[in-house]
mmCIF file of C-alpha atoms in Angstrom:
data_model
loop_
_atom_site.group_PDB
_atom_site.id
_atom_site.type_symbol
_atom_site.label_atom_id
_atom_site.label_comp_id
_atom_site.label_asym_id
_atom_site.label_seq_id
_atom_site.Cartn_x
_atom_site.Cartn_y
_atom_site.Cartn_z
ATOM 1 C CA UNK H 1 -16.206 -34.178 -3.768
ATOM 2 C CA UNK H 2 -18.569 -34.697 -0.867
ATOM 3 C CA UNK H 3 -17.973 -32.973 2.453
ATOM 4 C CA UNK H 4 -16.989 -36.245 4.075
ATOM 5 C CA UNK H 5 -14.503 -37.085 1.323
ATOM 6 C CA UNK H 6 -12.981 -33.603 1.578
ATOM 7 C CA UNK H 7 -12.620 -34.041 5.329
ATOM 8 C CA UNK H 8 -10.954 -37.423 4.870
ATOM 9 C CA UNK H 9 -8.486 -35.993 2.343
ATOM 10 C CA UNK H 10 -7.597 -33.117 4.656
ATOM 11 C CA UNK H 11 -7.316 -35.494 7.622
ATOM 12 C CA UNK H 12 -4.789 -37.619 5.702
ATOM 13 C CA UNK H 13 -2.819 -34.525 4.770
ATOM 14 C CA UNK H 14 -2.887 -33.307 8.365
ATOM 15 C CA UNK H 15 -1.490 -36.653 9.511
ATOM 16 C CA UNK H 16 1.321 -36.486 6.959
ATOM 17 C CA UNK H 17 2.202 -33.005 8.176
ATOM 18 C CA UNK H 18 2.138 -34.232 11.767
ATOM 19 C CA UNK H 19 4.538 -36.993 10.681
ATOM 20 C CA UNK H 20 6.698 -34.281 9.041
ATOM 21 C CA UNK H 21 6.053 -35.731 5.595
ATOM 22 C CA UNK H 22 5.783 -32.226 4.208
ATOM 23 C CA UNK H 23 6.773 -32.998 0.635
ATOM 24 C CA UNK H 24 4.288 -35.846 0.392
ATOM 25 C CA UNK H 25 1.498 -33.710 1.827
ATOM 26 C CA UNK H 26 2.285 -30.880 -0.561
ATOM 27 C CA UNK H 27 2.394 -33.098 -3.627
ATOM 28 C CA UNK H 28 -0.807 -34.933 -2.674
ATOM 29 C CA UNK H 29 -2.717 -31.688 -2.313
ATOM 30 C CA UNK H 30 -1.400 -30.338 -5.597
ATOM 31 C CA UNK H 31 -2.363 -33.510 -7.429
ATOM 32 C CA UNK H 32 -5.885 -33.708 -6.032
ATOM 33 C CA UNK H 33 -6.479 -29.962 -6.536
ATOM 34 C CA UNK H 34 -5.302 -30.178 -10.159
ATOM 35 C CA UNK H 35 -7.753 -33.006 -10.769
ATOM 36 C CA UNK H 36 -10.637 -30.895 -9.485
ATOM 37 C CA UNK H 37 -9.543 -27.853 -11.498
ATOM 38 C CA UNK H 38 -9.466 -29.946 -14.675
ATOM 39 C CA UNK H 39 -13.024 -31.062 -13.902
ATOM 40 C CA UNK H 40 -13.943 -27.406 -13.252
ATOM 41 C CA UNK H 41 -14.762 -28.249 -9.638
ATOM 42 C CA UNK H 42 -13.148 -25.032 -8.500
ATOM 43 C CA UNK H 43 -14.818 -24.822 -5.082
ATOM 44 C CA UNK H 44 -13.369 -28.191 -4.091
ATOM 45 C CA UNK H 45 -9.907 -27.247 -5.339
ATOM 46 C CA UNK H 46 -9.945 -23.929 -3.482
ATOM 47 C CA UNK H 47 -11.079 -25.587 -0.258
ATOM 48 C CA UNK H 48 -8.275 -28.140 -0.438
ATOM 49 C CA UNK H 49 -5.611 -25.586 -1.291
ATOM 50 C CA UNK H 50 -6.769 -23.145 1.381
ATOM 51 C CA UNK H 51 -6.773 -25.656 4.219
ATOM 52 C CA UNK H 52 -3.614 -27.368 2.991
ATOM 53 C CA UNK H 53 -1.752 -24.055 2.761
ATOM 54 C CA UNK H 54 -2.946 -23.175 6.263
ATOM 55 C CA UNK H 55 -1.650 -26.412 7.734
ATOM 56 C CA UNK H 56 1.735 -26.209 6.029
ATOM 57 C CA UNK H 57 2.259 -22.557 6.925
ATOM 58 C CA UNK H 58 1.314 -23.279 10.538
ATOM 59 C CA UNK H 59 3.904 -26.063 10.494
ATOM 60 C CA UNK H 60 6.543 -23.541 9.453
ATOM 61 C CA UNK H 61 6.745 -24.828 5.865
ATOM 62 C CA UNK H 62 6.683 -21.438 4.153
ATOM 63 C CA UNK H 63 7.847 -22.736 0.775
ATOM 64 C CA UNK H 64 5.276 -25.516 0.404
ATOM 65 C CA UNK H 65 2.511 -23.580 2.128
ATOM 66 C CA UNK H 66 3.271 -20.503 0.062
ATOM 67 C CA UNK H 67 3.137 -22.521 -3.140
ATOM 68 C CA UNK H 68 -0.334 -23.838 -2.281
ATOM 69 C CA UNK H 69 -1.470 -20.333 -1.291
ATOM 70 C CA UNK H 70 -0.375 -19.027 -4.688
ATOM 71 C CA UNK H 71 -2.075 -21.981 -6.387
ATOM 72 C CA UNK H 72 -5.289 -21.046 -4.569
ATOM 73 C CA UNK H 73 -5.133 -17.463 -5.856
ATOM 74 C CA UNK H 74 -4.347 -18.756 -9.346
ATOM 75 C CA UNK H 75 -7.501 -20.877 -9.083
ATOM 76 C CA UNK H 76 -9.410 -17.743 -8.075
ATOM 77 C CA UNK H 77 -8.324 -16.206 -11.366
ATOM 78 C CA UNK H 78 -9.287 -19.275 -13.391
ATOM 79 C CA UNK H 79 -12.681 -19.535 -11.690
ATOM 80 C CA UNK H 80 -13.201 -15.743 -11.790
ATOM 81 C CA UNK H 81 -13.817 -15.669 -8.040
ATOM 82 C CA UNK H 82 -14.738 -12.108 -7.003
ATOM 83 C CA UNK H 83 -13.311 -10.198 -4.092
ATOM 84 C CA UNK H 84 -15.906 -10.757 -1.403
ATOM 85 C CA UNK H 85 -16.072 -11.461 2.323
ATOM 86 C CA UNK H 86 -15.190 -15.137 1.935
ATOM 87 C CA UNK H 87 -12.315 -14.799 -0.533
ATOM 88 C CA UNK H 88 -10.886 -11.802 1.307
ATOM 89 C CA UNK H 89 -10.961 -13.752 4.582
ATOM 90 C CA UNK H 90 -9.121 -16.672 2.993
ATOM 91 C CA UNK H 91 -6.485 -14.387 1.510
ATOM 92 C CA UNK H 92 -5.891 -12.510 4.767
ATOM 93 C CA UNK H 93 -5.855 -15.675 6.894
ATOM 94 C CA UNK H 94 -3.046 -17.117 4.775
ATOM 95 C CA UNK H 95 -1.207 -13.782 4.613
ATOM 96 C CA UNK H 96 -1.140 -13.619 8.413
ATOM 97 C CA UNK H 97 0.499 -17.053 8.565
ATOM 98 C CA UNK H 98 3.498 -16.085 6.427
ATOM 99 C CA UNK H 99 6.683 -15.160 8.221
ATOM 100 C CA UNK H 100 7.793 -11.653 7.152
ATOM 101 C CA UNK H 101 11.061 -12.957 5.713
ATOM 102 C CA UNK H 102 9.488 -15.806 3.743
ATOM 103 C CA UNK H 103 10.293 -15.230 0.019
ATOM 104 C CA UNK H 104 6.963 -16.728 -1.110
ATOM 105 C CA UNK H 105 5.127 -14.013 0.805
ATOM 106 C CA UNK H 106 6.063 -11.320 -1.692
ATOM 107 C CA UNK H 107 5.014 -13.539 -4.591
ATOM 108 C CA UNK H 108 1.730 -14.298 -2.852
ATOM 109 C CA UNK H 109 0.978 -10.608 -2.346
ATOM 110 C CA UNK H 110 1.728 -9.904 -5.987
ATOM 111 C CA UNK H 111 -0.671 -12.653 -7.063
ATOM 112 C CA UNK H 112 -3.375 -11.273 -4.770
ATOM 113 C CA UNK H 113 -2.935 -7.744 -6.139
ATOM 114 C CA UNK H 114 -3.257 -8.997 -9.722
ATOM 115 C CA UNK H 115 -6.303 -11.114 -8.910
ATOM 116 C CA UNK H 116 -8.100 -8.396 -6.938
ATOM 117 C CA UNK H 117 -7.431 -5.908 -9.721
ATOM 118 C CA UNK H 118 -8.886 -8.160 -12.410
ATOM 119 C CA UNK H 119 -11.880 -9.540 -10.520
ATOM 120 C CA UNK H 120 -12.748 -6.927 -7.912
ATOM 121 C CA UNK H 121 -14.941 -3.846 -8.080
ATOM 122 C CA UNK H 122 -11.925 -1.531 -8.171
ATOM 123 C CA UNK H 123 -9.712 -1.522 -11.233
ATOM 124 C CA UNK H 124 -6.392 -1.401 -9.422
ATOM 125 C CA UNK H 125 -7.204 -3.830 -6.653
ATOM 126 C CA UNK H 126 -9.117 -4.132 -3.421
ATOM 127 C CA UNK H 127 -8.578 -1.167 -1.050
ATOM 128 C CA UNK H 128 -9.305 -3.284 2.027
ATOM 129 C CA UNK H 129 -6.594 -5.782 1.112
ATOM 130 C CA UNK H 130 -4.204 -2.914 0.363
ATOM 131 C CA UNK H 131 -4.933 -1.437 3.781
ATOM 132 C CA UNK H 132 -4.244 -4.764 5.483
ATOM 133 C CA UNK H 133 -0.996 -5.313 3.596
ATOM 134 C CA UNK H 134 0.135 -1.724 4.126
ATOM 135 C CA UNK H 135 -0.660 -1.816 7.842
ATOM 136 C CA UNK H 136 1.309 -5.034 8.214
ATOM 137 C CA UNK H 137 4.350 -3.513 6.511
ATOM 138 C CA UNK H 138 4.016 -0.411 8.696
ATOM 139 C CA UNK H 139 4.067 -2.592 11.813
ATOM 140 C CA UNK H 140 7.129 -4.376 10.456
ATOM 141 C CA UNK H 141 8.939 -1.059 10.008
ATOM 142 C CA UNK H 142 9.000 -1.356 6.199
ATOM 143 C CA UNK H 143 7.856 2.169 5.268
ATOM 144 C CA UNK H 144 8.624 2.027 1.550
ATOM 145 C CA UNK H 145 6.522 -1.097 1.107
ATOM 146 C CA UNK H 146 3.800 0.151 3.456
ATOM 147 C CA UNK H 147 3.165 3.434 1.660
ATOM 148 C CA UNK H 148 2.697 1.777 -1.737
ATOM 149 C CA UNK H 149 -0.314 -0.081 -0.395
ATOM 150 C CA UNK H 150 -1.635 2.587 1.962
ATOM 151 C CA UNK H 151 -1.776 5.139 -0.865
ATOM 152 C CA UNK H 152 -4.404 2.924 -2.521
ATOM 153 C CA UNK H 153 -6.079 1.753 0.679
ATOM 154 C CA UNK H 154 -9.211 2.708 2.593
ATOM 155 C CA UNK H 155 -10.270 5.831 4.472
ATOM 156 C CA UNK H 156 -8.363 4.435 7.461
ATOM 157 C CA UNK H 157 -5.089 4.172 5.560
ATOM 158 C CA UNK H 158 -3.972 7.828 5.831
ATOM 159 C CA UNK H 159 -4.083 7.536 9.624
ATOM 160 C CA UNK H 160 -1.756 4.533 9.533
ATOM 161 C CA UNK H 161 0.497 6.212 6.983
ATOM 162 C CA UNK H 162 0.692 9.524 8.851
ATOM 163 C CA UNK H 163 1.446 7.786 12.141
ATOM 164 C CA UNK H 164 4.189 5.765 10.465
ATOM 165 C CA UNK H 165 5.700 8.881 8.892
ATOM 166 C CA UNK H 166 5.638 10.696 12.237
ATOM 167 C CA UNK H 167 7.459 7.783 13.897
ATOM 168 C CA UNK H 168 9.985 7.889 11.065
ATOM 169 C CA UNK H 169 10.460 11.627 11.559
ATOM 170 C CA UNK H 170 10.826 11.088 15.325
ATOM 171 C CA UNK H 171 13.936 9.005 14.659
ATOM 172 C CA UNK H 172 15.493 11.766 12.544
ATOM 173 C CA UNK H 173 17.866 14.040 14.494
ATOM 174 C CA UNK H 174 17.047 16.974 12.202
ATOM 175 C CA UNK H 175 13.740 18.797 12.636
ATOM 176 C CA UNK H 176 14.288 20.411 9.227
ATOM 177 C CA UNK H 177 13.101 17.237 7.493
ATOM 178 C CA UNK H 178 9.629 17.409 9.062
ATOM 179 C CA UNK H 179 8.004 18.423 5.762
ATOM 180 C CA UNK H 180 9.663 15.752 3.671
ATOM 181 C CA UNK H 181 8.161 12.873 5.630
ATOM 182 C CA UNK H 182 4.548 13.954 5.359
ATOM 183 C CA UNK H 183 5.069 15.077 1.745
ATOM 184 C CA UNK H 184 5.260 11.387 0.894
ATOM 185 C CA UNK H 185 1.617 10.995 1.963
ATOM 186 C CA UNK H 186 0.255 14.337 0.743
ATOM 187 C CA UNK H 187 1.845 14.236 -2.707
ATOM 188 C CA UNK H 188 1.225 10.501 -3.022
ATOM 189 C CA UNK H 189 -2.492 10.824 -2.345
ATOM 190 C CA UNK H 190 -2.863 13.891 -4.538
ATOM 191 C CA UNK H 191 -1.047 12.108 -7.359
ATOM 192 C CA UNK H 192 -3.759 9.454 -7.365
ATOM 193 C CA UNK H 193 -6.494 12.099 -7.133
ATOM 194 C CA UNK H 194 -7.343 11.571 -3.468
ATOM 195 C CA UNK H 195 -7.761 14.970 -1.798
ATOM 196 C CA UNK H 196 -9.659 13.540 1.186
ATOM 197 C CA UNK H 197 -6.825 11.301 2.317
ATOM 198 C CA UNK H 198 -4.125 13.864 1.528
ATOM 199 C CA UNK H 199 -5.868 16.237 3.935
ATOM 200 C CA UNK H 200 -6.475 13.497 6.498
ATOM 201 C CA UNK H 201 -2.803 12.564 6.566
ATOM 202 C CA UNK H 202 -1.858 16.187 7.340
ATOM 203 C CA UNK H 203 -4.610 16.467 9.951
ATOM 204 C CA UNK H 204 -3.128 13.457 11.762
ATOM 205 C CA UNK H 205 0.532 14.399 11.324
ATOM 206 C CA UNK H 206 0.590 18.094 12.235
ATOM 207 C CA UNK H 207 -0.912 17.792 15.764
ATOM 208 C CA UNK H 208 1.605 15.067 16.589
ATOM 209 C CA UNK H 209 4.462 17.254 15.381
ATOM 210 C CA UNK H 210 3.200 20.159 17.480
ATOM 211 C CA UNK H 211 2.756 17.954 20.571
ATOM 212 C CA UNK H 212 6.286 16.598 20.197
ATOM 213 C CA UNK H 213 7.687 20.113 20.716
ATOM 214 C CA UNK H 214 10.393 19.515 18.103
ATOM 215 C CA UNK H 215 9.353 22.569 16.069
ATOM 216 C CA UNK H 216 9.179 24.894 19.044
ATOM 217 C CA UNK H 217 6.202 27.153 19.678
ATOM 218 C CA UNK H 218 6.538 29.471 16.688
ATOM 219 C CA UNK H 219 3.350 28.473 14.890
ATOM 220 C CA UNK H 220 -0.181 29.800 14.755
ATOM 221 C CA UNK H 221 -3.529 29.238 13.100
ATOM 222 C CA UNK H 222 -4.258 31.689 10.314
ATOM 223 C CA UNK H 223 -6.517 32.217 7.327
ATOM 224 C CA UNK H 224 -4.763 32.112 3.984
ATOM 225 C CA UNK H 225 -5.289 34.615 1.172
ATOM 226 C CA UNK H 226 -7.609 32.104 -0.515
ATOM 227 C CA UNK H 227 -9.738 31.728 2.608
ATOM 228 C CA UNK H 228 -8.545 28.455 4.126
ATOM 229 C CA UNK H 229 -7.524 28.001 7.742
ATOM 230 C CA UNK H 230 -4.041 26.539 8.071
ATOM 231 C CA UNK H 231 -1.400 26.159 10.761
ATOM 232 C CA UNK H 232 1.432 28.486 9.800
ATOM 233 C CA UNK H 233 5.017 27.429 10.564
ATOM 234 C CA UNK H 234 7.287 30.403 9.719
ATOM 235 C CA UNK H 235 10.446 28.311 10.040
ATOM 236 C CA UNK H 236 9.106 25.340 8.067
ATOM 237 C CA UNK H 237 7.516 26.827 4.930
ATOM 238 C CA UNK H 238 7.033 23.513 3.126
ATOM 239 C CA UNK H 239 4.507 22.499 5.786
ATOM 240 C CA UNK H 240 2.570 25.629 4.855
ATOM 241 C CA UNK H 241 2.963 24.811 1.182
ATOM 242 C CA UNK H 242 1.485 21.327 1.582
ATOM 243 C CA UNK H 243 -1.584 22.707 3.363
ATOM 244 C CA UNK H 244 -2.120 25.341 0.687
ATOM 245 C CA UNK H 245 -1.543 22.817 -2.083
ATOM 246 C CA UNK H 246 -4.512 20.780 -0.886
ATOM 247 C CA UNK H 247 -6.679 23.916 -0.815
ATOM 248 C CA UNK H 248 -5.655 24.830 -4.373
ATOM 249 C CA UNK H 249 -6.339 21.310 -5.625
ATOM 250 C CA UNK H 250 -9.819 21.502 -4.115
ATOM 251 C CA UNK H 251 -10.453 24.632 -6.174
ATOM 252 C CA UNK H 252 -8.922 23.191 -9.387
ATOM 253 C CA UNK H 253 -7.579 26.630 -10.212
ATOM 254 C CA UNK H 254 -4.600 26.553 -12.601
ATOM 255 C CA UNK H 255 -3.641 30.168 -11.933
ATOM 256 C CA UNK H 256 -3.598 29.612 -8.162
ATOM 257 C CA UNK H 257 -1.542 26.464 -8.642
ATOM 258 C CA UNK H 258 1.101 28.304 -10.674
ATOM 259 C CA UNK H 259 1.168 31.191 -8.187
ATOM 260 C CA UNK H 260 1.610 28.785 -5.292
ATOM 261 C CA UNK H 261 4.574 27.054 -6.926
ATOM 262 C CA UNK H 262 6.113 30.436 -7.763
ATOM 263 C CA UNK H 263 5.600 31.690 -4.194
ATOM 264 C CA UNK H 264 7.500 28.711 -2.801
ATOM 265 C CA UNK H 265 9.992 28.318 -5.647
ATOM 266 C CA UNK H 266 12.994 28.868 -3.372
ATOM 267 C CA UNK H 267 11.907 26.215 -0.885
ATOM 268 C CA UNK H 268 10.919 23.825 -3.669
ATOM 269 C CA UNK H 269 14.314 24.287 -5.307
ATOM 270 C CA UNK H 270 15.825 22.683 -2.213
ATOM 271 C CA UNK H 271 13.413 19.773 -2.723
ATOM 272 C CA UNK H 272 13.759 19.306 -6.467
ATOM 273 C CA UNK H 273 12.635 15.676 -6.262
ATOM 274 C CA UNK H 274 9.103 16.965 -5.593
ATOM 275 C CA UNK H 275 8.844 18.536 -9.055
ATOM 276 C CA UNK H 276 7.611 15.472 -10.920
ATOM 277 C CA UNK H 277 4.898 14.805 -8.365
ATOM 278 C CA UNK H 278 3.774 18.449 -8.526
ATOM 279 C CA UNK H 279 3.686 18.313 -12.326
ATOM 280 C CA UNK H 280 1.365 15.322 -12.149
ATOM 281 C CA UNK H 281 -0.818 16.955 -9.541
ATOM 282 C CA UNK H 282 -1.074 20.139 -11.603
ATOM 283 C CA UNK H 283 -2.150 18.164 -14.628
ATOM 284 C CA UNK H 284 -4.662 16.056 -12.699
ATOM 285 C CA UNK H 285 -6.435 18.851 -10.826
ATOM 286 C CA UNK H 286 -5.798 21.974 -12.884
ATOM 287 C CA UNK H 287 -5.357 20.689 -16.425
ATOM 288 C CA UNK H 288 -1.784 21.983 -16.687
ATOM 289 C CA UNK H 289 -0.307 19.820 -19.418
ATOM 290 C CA UNK H 290 3.211 18.495 -18.995
ATOM 291 C CA UNK H 291 4.939 16.352 -21.574
ATOM 292 C CA UNK H 292 5.772 12.695 -20.936
ATOM 293 C CA UNK H 293 3.336 12.289 -18.091
ATOM 294 C CA UNK H 294 2.680 8.686 -17.115
ATOM 295 C CA UNK H 295 -0.388 7.185 -15.514
ATOM 296 C CA UNK H 296 0.361 7.350 -11.789
ATOM 297 C CA UNK H 297 -1.929 4.454 -10.870
ATOM 298 C CA UNK H 298 -0.510 2.230 -13.588
ATOM 299 C CA UNK H 299 2.995 3.232 -12.501
ATOM 300 C CA UNK H 300 2.183 2.455 -8.878
ATOM 301 C CA UNK H 301 0.894 -0.987 -9.754
ATOM 302 C CA UNK H 302 3.666 -1.651 -12.247
ATOM 303 C CA UNK H 303 6.415 -1.207 -9.689
ATOM 304 C CA UNK H 304 4.716 -2.404 -6.520
ATOM 305 C CA UNK H 305 7.335 -5.043 -6.202
ATOM 306 C CA UNK H 306 10.433 -3.290 -7.499
ATOM 307 C CA UNK H 307 13.317 -2.987 -5.034
ATOM 308 C CA UNK H 308 12.866 0.052 -2.807
ATOM 309 C CA UNK H 309 15.294 2.921 -3.275
ATOM 310 C CA UNK H 310 15.912 4.525 0.066
ATOM 311 C CA UNK H 311 17.927 7.508 -1.181
ATOM 312 C CA UNK H 312 19.155 9.837 1.549
ATOM 313 C CA UNK H 313 17.847 8.311 4.754
ATOM 314 C CA UNK H 314 17.860 11.651 6.548
ATOM 315 C CA UNK H 315 15.831 13.425 3.860
ATOM 316 C CA UNK H 316 13.240 10.979 2.500
ATOM 317 C CA UNK H 317 12.071 13.049 -0.439
ATOM 318 C CA UNK H 318 9.473 11.796 -2.852
ATOM 319 C CA UNK H 319 11.297 10.231 -5.760
ATOM 320 C CA UNK H 320 9.996 8.816 -9.015
ATOM 321 C CA UNK H 321 10.666 5.289 -7.754
ATOM 322 C CA UNK H 322 8.814 5.996 -4.535
ATOM 323 C CA UNK H 323 5.688 7.403 -6.163
ATOM 324 C CA UNK H 324 5.558 4.903 -8.984
#
């Protein structure tokens, strides 16, 4: 298809949309795109589907526009289009046009995750796309959805995640739960082997907690017995535990890991839902074998789109369904 012919086709579709002939526009685009795909003219098909989806989504036709957006990503898969600047821009442009409550949006995201995982440079999907999706969910106050993407995002993702968790904690009347919120980030990142972002999330979260004044003034900087500088909170021991856990994981010392869990066994007993995550972390960093261990990344991807389980809203502990 020449550039002029493509422009004419899109102009006709645009006119149909302007005349509110949405069904006709949708069907025409699908038919022409299918013809190009059959002829292996994938670039032409993608161009038609991209612009057609844009126009329909801008017209508020989430169902028809979403269908064409999904068809575009399906064509990416068929044509083995890589994740690059151009394809990422197309994906994000269409994502931004979906209304948050549009059912096709979730399906579109799932298609993008599958495509980016099979054709990108990273096995489980494109971190930049994950960061964009996760940030959008964070802005929409959908923390369970946001964290699933941010845990596999970019170096900027832990900042977004920590800020979201602090805002969540700020709405909680109980200061006791301060550790449970940030444990979602720390244990989540450590479970996927990401020490850098586990530490970054704490580095962002703790100063905000201190500045809020909700924990009082009973805290101080100290050097731990293994030589790391941490902020000690005598009344909130799990915050101390999370800081020390990162230090132990950096050392990959199985004996230190066991001693740390034993030292905080009383506090961890009150947060039993953390056990599975700690088992996985111990196996990943210290080689401590635990039976029936799954692959955390595969589990994360496998249940990206399972219904969120909120559990006890006042104590958002890490649960198997939240990590996986």
